[in-house]
Short mmCIF file of C-alpha atoms in Angstrom, two decimals:
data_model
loop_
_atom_site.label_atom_id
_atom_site.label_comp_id
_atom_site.label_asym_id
_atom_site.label_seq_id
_atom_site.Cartn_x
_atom_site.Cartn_y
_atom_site.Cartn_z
CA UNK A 1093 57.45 64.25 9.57
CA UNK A 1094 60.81 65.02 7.70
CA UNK A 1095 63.93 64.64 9.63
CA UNK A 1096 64.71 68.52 8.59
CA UNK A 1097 62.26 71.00 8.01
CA UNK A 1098 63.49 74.33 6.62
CA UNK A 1099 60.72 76.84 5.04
CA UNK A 1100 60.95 76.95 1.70
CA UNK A 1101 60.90 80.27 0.74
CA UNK A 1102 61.82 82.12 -1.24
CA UNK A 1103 62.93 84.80 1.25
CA UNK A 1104 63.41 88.70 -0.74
CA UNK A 1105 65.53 90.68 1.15
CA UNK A 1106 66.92 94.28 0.35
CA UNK A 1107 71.41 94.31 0.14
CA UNK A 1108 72.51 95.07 3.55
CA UNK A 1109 70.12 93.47 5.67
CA UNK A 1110 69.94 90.98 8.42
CA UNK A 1111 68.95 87.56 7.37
CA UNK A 1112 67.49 85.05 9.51
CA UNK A 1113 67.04 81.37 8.00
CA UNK A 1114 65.50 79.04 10.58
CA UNK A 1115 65.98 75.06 10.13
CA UNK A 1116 64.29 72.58 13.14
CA UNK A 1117 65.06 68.93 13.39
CA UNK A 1118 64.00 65.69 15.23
CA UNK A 1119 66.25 63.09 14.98
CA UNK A 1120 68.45 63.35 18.60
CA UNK A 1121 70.82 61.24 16.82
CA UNK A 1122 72.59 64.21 14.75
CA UNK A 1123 76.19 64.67 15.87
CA UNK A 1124 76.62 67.24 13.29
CA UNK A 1125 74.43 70.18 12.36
CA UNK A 1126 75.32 71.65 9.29
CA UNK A 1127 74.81 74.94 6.32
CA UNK A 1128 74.99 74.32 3.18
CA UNK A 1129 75.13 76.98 0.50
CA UNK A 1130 73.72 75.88 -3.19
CA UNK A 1131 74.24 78.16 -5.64
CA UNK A 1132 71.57 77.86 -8.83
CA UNK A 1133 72.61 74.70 -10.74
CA UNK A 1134 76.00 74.17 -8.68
CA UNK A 1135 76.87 71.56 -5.94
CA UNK A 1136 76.12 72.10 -2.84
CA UNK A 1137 79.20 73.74 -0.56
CA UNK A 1138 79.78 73.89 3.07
CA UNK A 1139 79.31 77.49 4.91
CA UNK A 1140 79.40 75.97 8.44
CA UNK A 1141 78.99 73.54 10.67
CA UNK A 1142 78.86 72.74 14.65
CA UNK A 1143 78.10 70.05 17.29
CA UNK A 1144 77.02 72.29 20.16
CA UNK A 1145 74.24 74.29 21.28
CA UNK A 1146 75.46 78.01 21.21
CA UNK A 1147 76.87 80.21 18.52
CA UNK A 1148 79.48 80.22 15.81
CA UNK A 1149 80.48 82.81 13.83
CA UNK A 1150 82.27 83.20 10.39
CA UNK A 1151 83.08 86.52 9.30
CA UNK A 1152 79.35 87.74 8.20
CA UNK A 1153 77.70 84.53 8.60
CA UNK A 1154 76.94 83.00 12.25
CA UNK A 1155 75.19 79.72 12.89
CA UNK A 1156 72.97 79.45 15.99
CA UNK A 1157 72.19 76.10 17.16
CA UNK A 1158 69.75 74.60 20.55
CA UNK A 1159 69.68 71.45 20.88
CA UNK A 1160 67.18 71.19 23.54
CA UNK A 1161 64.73 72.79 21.40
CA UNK A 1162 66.01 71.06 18.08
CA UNK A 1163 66.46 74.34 16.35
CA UNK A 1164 69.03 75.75 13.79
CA UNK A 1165 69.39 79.35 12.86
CA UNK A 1166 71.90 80.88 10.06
CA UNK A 1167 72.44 85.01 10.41
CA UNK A 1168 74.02 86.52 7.54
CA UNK A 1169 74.73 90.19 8.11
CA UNK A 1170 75.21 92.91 5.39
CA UNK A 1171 73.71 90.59 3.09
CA UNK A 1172 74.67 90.94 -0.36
CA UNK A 1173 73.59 89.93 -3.79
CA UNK A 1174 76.15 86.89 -4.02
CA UNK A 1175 74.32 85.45 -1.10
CA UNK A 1176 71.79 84.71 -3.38
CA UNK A 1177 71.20 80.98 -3.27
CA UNK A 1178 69.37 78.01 -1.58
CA UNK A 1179 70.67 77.14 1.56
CA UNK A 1180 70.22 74.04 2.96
CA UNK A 1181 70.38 72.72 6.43
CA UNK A 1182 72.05 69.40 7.05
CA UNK A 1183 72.55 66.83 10.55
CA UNK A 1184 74.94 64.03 10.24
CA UNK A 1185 74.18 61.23 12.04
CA UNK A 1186 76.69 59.81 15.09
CA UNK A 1187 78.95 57.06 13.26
CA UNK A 1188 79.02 58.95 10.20
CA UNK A 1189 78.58 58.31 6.70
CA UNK A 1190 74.94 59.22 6.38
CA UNK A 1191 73.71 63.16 6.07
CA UNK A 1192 69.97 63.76 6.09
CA UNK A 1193 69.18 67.24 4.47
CA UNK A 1194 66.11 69.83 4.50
CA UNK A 1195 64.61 70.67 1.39
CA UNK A 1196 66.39 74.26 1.55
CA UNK A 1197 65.33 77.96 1.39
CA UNK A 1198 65.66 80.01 -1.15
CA UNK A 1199 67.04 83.51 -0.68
CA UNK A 1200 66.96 85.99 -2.97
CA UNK A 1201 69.04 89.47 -1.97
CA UNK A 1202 68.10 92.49 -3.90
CA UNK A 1203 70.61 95.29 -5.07
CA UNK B 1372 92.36 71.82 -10.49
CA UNK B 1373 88.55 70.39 -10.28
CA UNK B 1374 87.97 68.29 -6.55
CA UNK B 1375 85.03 66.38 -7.48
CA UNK B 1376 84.22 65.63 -10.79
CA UNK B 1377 81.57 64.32 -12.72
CA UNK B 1378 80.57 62.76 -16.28
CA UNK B 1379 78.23 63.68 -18.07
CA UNK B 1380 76.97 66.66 -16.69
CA UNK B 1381 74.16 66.41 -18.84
CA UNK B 1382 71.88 63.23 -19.75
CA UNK B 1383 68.72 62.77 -21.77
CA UNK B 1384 67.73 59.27 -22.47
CA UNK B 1385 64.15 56.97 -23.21
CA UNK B 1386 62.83 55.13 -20.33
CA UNK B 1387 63.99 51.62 -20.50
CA UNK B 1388 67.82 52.32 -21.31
CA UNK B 1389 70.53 51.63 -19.06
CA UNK B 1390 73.39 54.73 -17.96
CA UNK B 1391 76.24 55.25 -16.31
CA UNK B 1392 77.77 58.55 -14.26
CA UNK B 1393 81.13 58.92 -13.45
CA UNK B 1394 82.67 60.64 -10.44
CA UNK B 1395 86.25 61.19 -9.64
CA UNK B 1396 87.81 63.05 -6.62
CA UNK B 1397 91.50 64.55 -6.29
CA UNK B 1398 91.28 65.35 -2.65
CA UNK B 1399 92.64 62.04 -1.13
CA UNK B 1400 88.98 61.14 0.68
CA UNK B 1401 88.75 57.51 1.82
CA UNK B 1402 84.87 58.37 1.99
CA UNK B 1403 82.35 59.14 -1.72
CA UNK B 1404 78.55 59.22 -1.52
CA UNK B 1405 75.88 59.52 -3.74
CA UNK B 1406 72.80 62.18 -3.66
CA UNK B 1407 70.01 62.51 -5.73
CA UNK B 1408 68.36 65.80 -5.98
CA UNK B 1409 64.36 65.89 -6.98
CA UNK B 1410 62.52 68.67 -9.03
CA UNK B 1411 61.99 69.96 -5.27
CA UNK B 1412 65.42 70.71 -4.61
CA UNK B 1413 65.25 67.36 -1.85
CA UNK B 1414 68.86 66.14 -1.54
CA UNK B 1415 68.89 62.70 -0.11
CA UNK B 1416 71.62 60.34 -0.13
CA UNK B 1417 71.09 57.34 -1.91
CA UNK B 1418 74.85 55.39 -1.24
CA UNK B 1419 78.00 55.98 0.98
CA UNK B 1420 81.34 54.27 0.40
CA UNK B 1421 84.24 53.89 2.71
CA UNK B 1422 87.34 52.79 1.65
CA UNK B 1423 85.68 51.11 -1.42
CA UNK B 1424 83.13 49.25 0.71
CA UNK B 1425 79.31 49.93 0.73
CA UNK B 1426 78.63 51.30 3.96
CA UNK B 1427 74.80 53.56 3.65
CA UNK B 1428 72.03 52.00 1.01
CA UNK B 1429 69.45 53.91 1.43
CA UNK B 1430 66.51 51.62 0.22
CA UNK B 1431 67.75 52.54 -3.38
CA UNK B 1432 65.98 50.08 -5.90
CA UNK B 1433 68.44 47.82 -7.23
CA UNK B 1434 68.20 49.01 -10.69
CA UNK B 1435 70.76 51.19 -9.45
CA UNK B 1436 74.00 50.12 -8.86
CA UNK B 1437 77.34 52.01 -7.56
CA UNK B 1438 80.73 50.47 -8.06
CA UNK B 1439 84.37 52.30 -6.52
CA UNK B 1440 86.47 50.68 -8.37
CA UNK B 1441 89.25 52.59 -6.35
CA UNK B 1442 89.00 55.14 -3.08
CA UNK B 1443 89.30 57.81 -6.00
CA UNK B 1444 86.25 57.33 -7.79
CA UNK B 1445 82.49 56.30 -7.64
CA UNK B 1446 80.08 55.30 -10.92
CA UNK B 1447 76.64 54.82 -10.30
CA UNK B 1448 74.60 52.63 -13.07
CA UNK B 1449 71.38 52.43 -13.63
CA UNK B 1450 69.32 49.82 -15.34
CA UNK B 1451 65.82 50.18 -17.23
CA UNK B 1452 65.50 54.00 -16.48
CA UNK B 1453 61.90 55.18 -15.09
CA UNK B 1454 60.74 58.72 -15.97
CA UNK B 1455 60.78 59.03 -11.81
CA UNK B 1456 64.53 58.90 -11.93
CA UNK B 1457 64.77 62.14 -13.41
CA UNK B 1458 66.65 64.07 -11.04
CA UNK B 1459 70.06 65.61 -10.64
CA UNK B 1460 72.49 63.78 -9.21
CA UNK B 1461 75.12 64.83 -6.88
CA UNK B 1462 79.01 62.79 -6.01
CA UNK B 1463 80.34 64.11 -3.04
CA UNK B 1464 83.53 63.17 -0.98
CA UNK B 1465 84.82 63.43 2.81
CA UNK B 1466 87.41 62.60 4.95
CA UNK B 1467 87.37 61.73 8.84
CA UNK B 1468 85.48 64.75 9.08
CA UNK B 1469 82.81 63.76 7.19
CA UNK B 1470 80.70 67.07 8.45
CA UNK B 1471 82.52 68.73 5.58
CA UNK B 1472 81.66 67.21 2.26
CA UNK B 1473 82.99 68.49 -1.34
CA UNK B 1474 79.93 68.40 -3.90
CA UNK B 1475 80.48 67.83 -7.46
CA UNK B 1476 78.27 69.56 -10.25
CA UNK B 1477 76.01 67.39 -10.42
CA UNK B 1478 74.38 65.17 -13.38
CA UNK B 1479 71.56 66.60 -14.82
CA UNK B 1480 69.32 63.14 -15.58
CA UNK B 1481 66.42 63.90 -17.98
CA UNK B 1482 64.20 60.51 -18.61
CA UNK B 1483 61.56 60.70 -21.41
#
């Protein structure tokens, strides 16, 4: 079993919709849980991250996160074609240093 | 203005040579790692340096071989390339909070 799990995709969704990516994990060790946003042959970048269970927002984008249930949920709203990417969920483990990623899921957002 | 950099960003070489990539960051991080990316779009860390010291190897065969020859940069070697290590290969950087890492553009390996 892989650390991360993310579906692959790839997700088609029409501009302006709600998107749901959904990212479970099973190492209890994670102090971080993080997004990653990977444009097609870029580096990855950091949308958001958080070490609680509950929900953080960022203008259109808000992470959801329960740790009880190990389970990770990005919501973009109003999607638009720039949000066209792989995005990547990510834990860092307590005393740093080492990030263990999921393999990523591709969204594709139509105009 | 570039934060992480990286040399070559393309690299197609016979199985059996040896390589080099270079990475350089301008942000002031004490901490560099490097990734390697499969055909899957896996990103796993392979090293993680702190301060110039070795602090994650992540069962990396030894044919590879990173050396931070100062906080600001991170090479990665590689000896006798395998047509396995065909990958792209991702520097990043961090500081305390090591939740937020800068990726580079990664090094596009190609082994025939």
């Amino acid at each position: 079993q892989k650390e991360v799990e993310q579906d692959p995709g790839p997700l088609s969704v029409p501009e302006g919709a709600i998107v749901s990516l959904n990212c479970t994990y099973s190492n209890s060790a994670f102090q971080y849980l993080m997004w990653y946003r990977q444009y097609s042959r870029k580096g990855p970048e950091l949308l958001m991250y958080t070490y609680s269970s509950g929900n953080k927002e960022d203008g259109r984008f808000t992470a959801q996160v329960d740790k009880s249930s190990k389970y990770i949920s990005l919501f973009i709203r109003d999607s638009q074609p720039s949000d066209s990417a792989t995005y990547l969920c990510a834990g860092l483990l307590a005393g740093g240093f080492k990030t263990i990623f999921g393999a990523g899921t591709r969204l594709f957002v139509k105009a | 203005d570039t934060a992480v950099s990286q040399t070559p960003k393309y690299l197609v070489t016979q199985m059996g040579n040896d390589k080099s990539i270079k990475c350089e960051q301008n942000l002031g991080h004490d901490t560099m790692y490097w990734y390697k990316q499969d055909s899957k779009k896996f990103l796993k860390i392979m090293f993680s340096y702190n301060n110039k010291e070795l602090i994650i190897n992540e069962t990396v065969p030894n044919r590879f071989s990173p050396k931070s020859p100062d906080k600001a940069h991170l090479n990665l070697h590689i000896n006798s390339l395998e047509l396995g290590d065909s990958a792209v290969y991702f520097c990043a950087s961090s500081q305390e909070r090591q939740e937020t890492q800068y990726f580079g553009p990664g090094t596009r390996l190609l082994v025939l």
